[in-house]
mmCIF file of C-alpha atoms in Angstrom:
data_model
loop_
_atom_site.group_PDB
_atom_site.id
_atom_site.type_symbol
_atom_site.label_atom_id
_atom_site.label_comp_id
_atom_site.label_asym_id
_atom_site.label_seq_id
_atom_site.Cartn_x
_atom_site.Cartn_y
_atom_site.Cartn_z
ATOM 1 C CA UNK C 1 -6.005 18.114 19.655
ATOM 2 C CA UNK C 2 -2.348 17.846 18.716
ATOM 3 C CA UNK C 3 -0.234 20.579 17.125
ATOM 4 C CA UNK C 4 -1.160 19.359 13.625
ATOM 5 C CA UNK C 5 -4.912 19.640 14.268
ATOM 6 C CA UNK C 6 -5.657 15.957 14.869
ATOM 7 C CA UNK C 7 -8.089 15.329 17.729
ATOM 8 C CA UNK C 8 -7.249 12.610 20.235
ATOM 9 C CA UNK C 9 -9.353 9.478 19.846
ATOM 10 C CA UNK C 10 -11.564 10.409 22.797
ATOM 11 C CA UNK C 11 -12.180 13.846 21.210
ATOM 12 C CA UNK C 12 -13.629 12.418 17.983
ATOM 13 C CA UNK C 13 -17.289 13.475 18.122
ATOM 14 C CA UNK C 14 -20.193 12.086 16.118
ATOM 15 C CA UNK C 15 -21.469 15.568 15.232
ATOM 16 C CA UNK C 16 -18.105 16.670 13.836
ATOM 17 C CA UNK C 17 -17.728 13.461 11.834
ATOM 18 C CA UNK C 18 -21.256 13.639 10.396
ATOM 19 C CA UNK C 19 -20.762 17.306 9.530
ATOM 20 C CA UNK C 20 -17.532 16.462 7.696
ATOM 21 C CA UNK C 21 -19.234 13.605 5.838
ATOM 22 C CA UNK C 22 -22.198 15.785 4.807
ATOM 23 C CA UNK C 23 -20.125 17.197 1.953
ATOM 24 C CA UNK C 24 -20.054 14.796 -1.038
ATOM 25 C CA UNK C 25 -16.416 15.551 -1.924
ATOM 26 C CA UNK C 26 -15.225 14.864 1.615
ATOM 27 C CA UNK C 27 -17.361 11.721 1.755
ATOM 28 C CA UNK C 28 -15.721 10.612 -1.509
ATOM 29 C CA UNK C 29 -12.244 11.035 0.017
ATOM 30 C CA UNK C 30 -13.205 8.971 3.065
ATOM 31 C CA UNK C 31 -14.920 6.373 0.860
ATOM 32 C CA UNK C 32 -11.818 5.942 -1.303
ATOM 33 C CA UNK C 33 -9.567 5.636 1.739
ATOM 34 C CA UNK C 34 -11.996 3.199 3.402
ATOM 35 C CA UNK C 35 -11.959 0.947 0.329
ATOM 36 C CA UNK C 36 -8.147 0.963 0.108
ATOM 37 C CA UNK C 37 -5.922 -1.429 2.080
ATOM 38 C CA UNK C 38 -5.483 -0.371 5.737
ATOM 39 C CA UNK C 39 -2.768 2.225 6.229
ATOM 40 C CA UNK C 40 -2.929 3.495 2.649
ATOM 41 C CA UNK C 41 -1.446 6.992 2.354
ATOM 42 C CA UNK C 42 -2.549 9.308 -0.434
ATOM 43 C CA UNK C 43 -1.648 12.857 -1.283
ATOM 44 C CA UNK C 44 -4.476 15.363 -1.367
ATOM 45 C CA UNK C 45 -3.989 15.916 -5.102
ATOM 46 C CA UNK C 46 -4.280 12.182 -5.860
ATOM 47 C CA UNK C 47 -8.050 12.269 -5.293
ATOM 48 C CA UNK C 48 -8.527 14.477 -8.351
ATOM 49 C CA UNK C 49 -11.208 16.635 -6.745
ATOM 50 C CA UNK C 50 -12.503 19.350 -9.122
ATOM 51 C CA UNK C 51 -11.750 22.262 -6.773
ATOM 52 C CA UNK C 52 -9.126 24.952 -6.285
ATOM 53 C CA UNK C 53 -6.088 24.354 -4.092
ATOM 54 C CA UNK C 54 -7.563 26.593 -1.373
ATOM 55 C CA UNK C 55 -10.822 24.632 -1.372
ATOM 56 C CA UNK C 56 -8.919 21.345 -1.329
ATOM 57 C CA UNK C 57 -6.972 22.562 1.702
ATOM 58 C CA UNK C 58 -10.247 23.483 3.413
ATOM 59 C CA UNK C 59 -11.812 20.056 2.778
ATOM 60 C CA UNK C 60 -8.799 18.197 4.149
ATOM 61 C CA UNK C 61 -8.647 20.490 7.191
ATOM 62 C CA UNK C 62 -12.295 19.654 7.973
ATOM 63 C CA UNK C 63 -11.577 15.918 7.608
ATOM 64 C CA UNK C 64 -8.466 16.191 9.779
ATOM 65 C CA UNK C 65 -10.109 18.263 12.516
ATOM 66 C CA UNK C 66 -13.110 15.906 12.648
ATOM 67 C CA UNK C 67 -10.724 13.016 13.302
ATOM 68 C CA UNK C 68 -11.491 11.062 10.134
ATOM 69 C CA UNK C 69 -8.009 11.350 8.643
ATOM 70 C CA UNK C 70 -4.447 11.850 9.792
ATOM 71 C CA UNK C 71 -2.195 14.010 7.621
ATOM 72 C CA UNK C 72 1.583 14.030 7.520
ATOM 73 C CA UNK C 73 3.939 16.288 5.605
ATOM 74 C CA UNK C 74 5.744 14.577 2.745
ATOM 75 C CA UNK C 75 8.094 17.182 1.331
ATOM 76 C CA UNK C 76 6.008 19.686 -0.603
ATOM 77 C CA UNK C 77 2.734 17.792 -0.152
ATOM 78 C CA UNK C 78 0.645 16.243 2.598
ATOM 79 C CA UNK C 79 -0.413 12.615 2.719
ATOM 80 C CA UNK C 80 -3.725 11.529 4.221
ATOM 81 C CA UNK C 81 -4.488 8.254 5.978
ATOM 82 C CA UNK C 82 -7.878 7.131 7.269
ATOM 83 C CA UNK C 83 -7.953 6.739 11.055
ATOM 84 C CA UNK C 84 -9.790 3.423 10.662
ATOM 85 C CA UNK C 85 -9.051 1.855 14.023
ATOM 86 C CA UNK C 86 -9.902 4.991 15.988
ATOM 87 C CA UNK C 87 -13.128 5.534 14.024
ATOM 88 C CA UNK C 88 -14.146 1.889 14.444
ATOM 89 C CA UNK C 89 -13.653 2.145 18.204
ATOM 90 C CA UNK C 90 -15.419 5.514 18.584
ATOM 91 C CA UNK C 91 -18.173 5.038 15.993
ATOM 92 C CA UNK C 92 -18.620 1.292 15.369
ATOM 93 C CA UNK C 93 -20.144 0.479 11.991
ATOM 94 C CA UNK C 94 -19.668 3.912 10.428
ATOM 95 C CA UNK C 95 -16.875 2.886 8.073
ATOM 96 C CA UNK C 96 -18.833 -0.236 7.086
ATOM 97 C CA UNK C 97 -21.704 2.034 5.982
ATOM 98 C CA UNK C 98 -19.306 4.229 4.017
ATOM 99 C CA UNK C 99 -17.730 1.194 2.330
ATOM 100 C CA UNK C 100 -21.196 -0.134 1.444
ATOM 101 C CA UNK C 101 -22.157 3.222 -0.063
ATOM 102 C CA UNK C 102 -18.959 3.140 -2.123
ATOM 103 C CA UNK C 103 -19.691 -0.388 -3.343
ATOM 104 C CA UNK C 104 -23.243 0.643 -4.326
ATOM 105 C CA UNK C 105 -21.868 3.649 -6.187
ATOM 106 C CA UNK C 106 -19.372 1.467 -8.093
ATOM 107 C CA UNK C 107 -22.135 -0.939 -9.159
ATOM 108 C CA UNK C 108 -24.168 1.948 -10.593
ATOM 109 C CA UNK C 109 -21.301 3.224 -12.743
#
């Protein structure tokens, strides 16, 4: 794990990823990033999650420490990017399932 709390690619573990994705709000963040163009950066606030700032920080820490996202400081905010290539190499097919779930959800709305 680096100094920012990002695990190395070979440290990304299925159990940690599935635990992070078990929460519907965190799954929504990953789903939105997975459906965006590769390399898309979004601030934590841009997801519009209905939670306090402390809870938002917790959710993004869990996503970061599981290896699903990479966060970088952008002034007074942090931007999140999906670690698509690393996830695809470590857990092939996982992001395809998440994208499919997102597409199904959009059709139901």
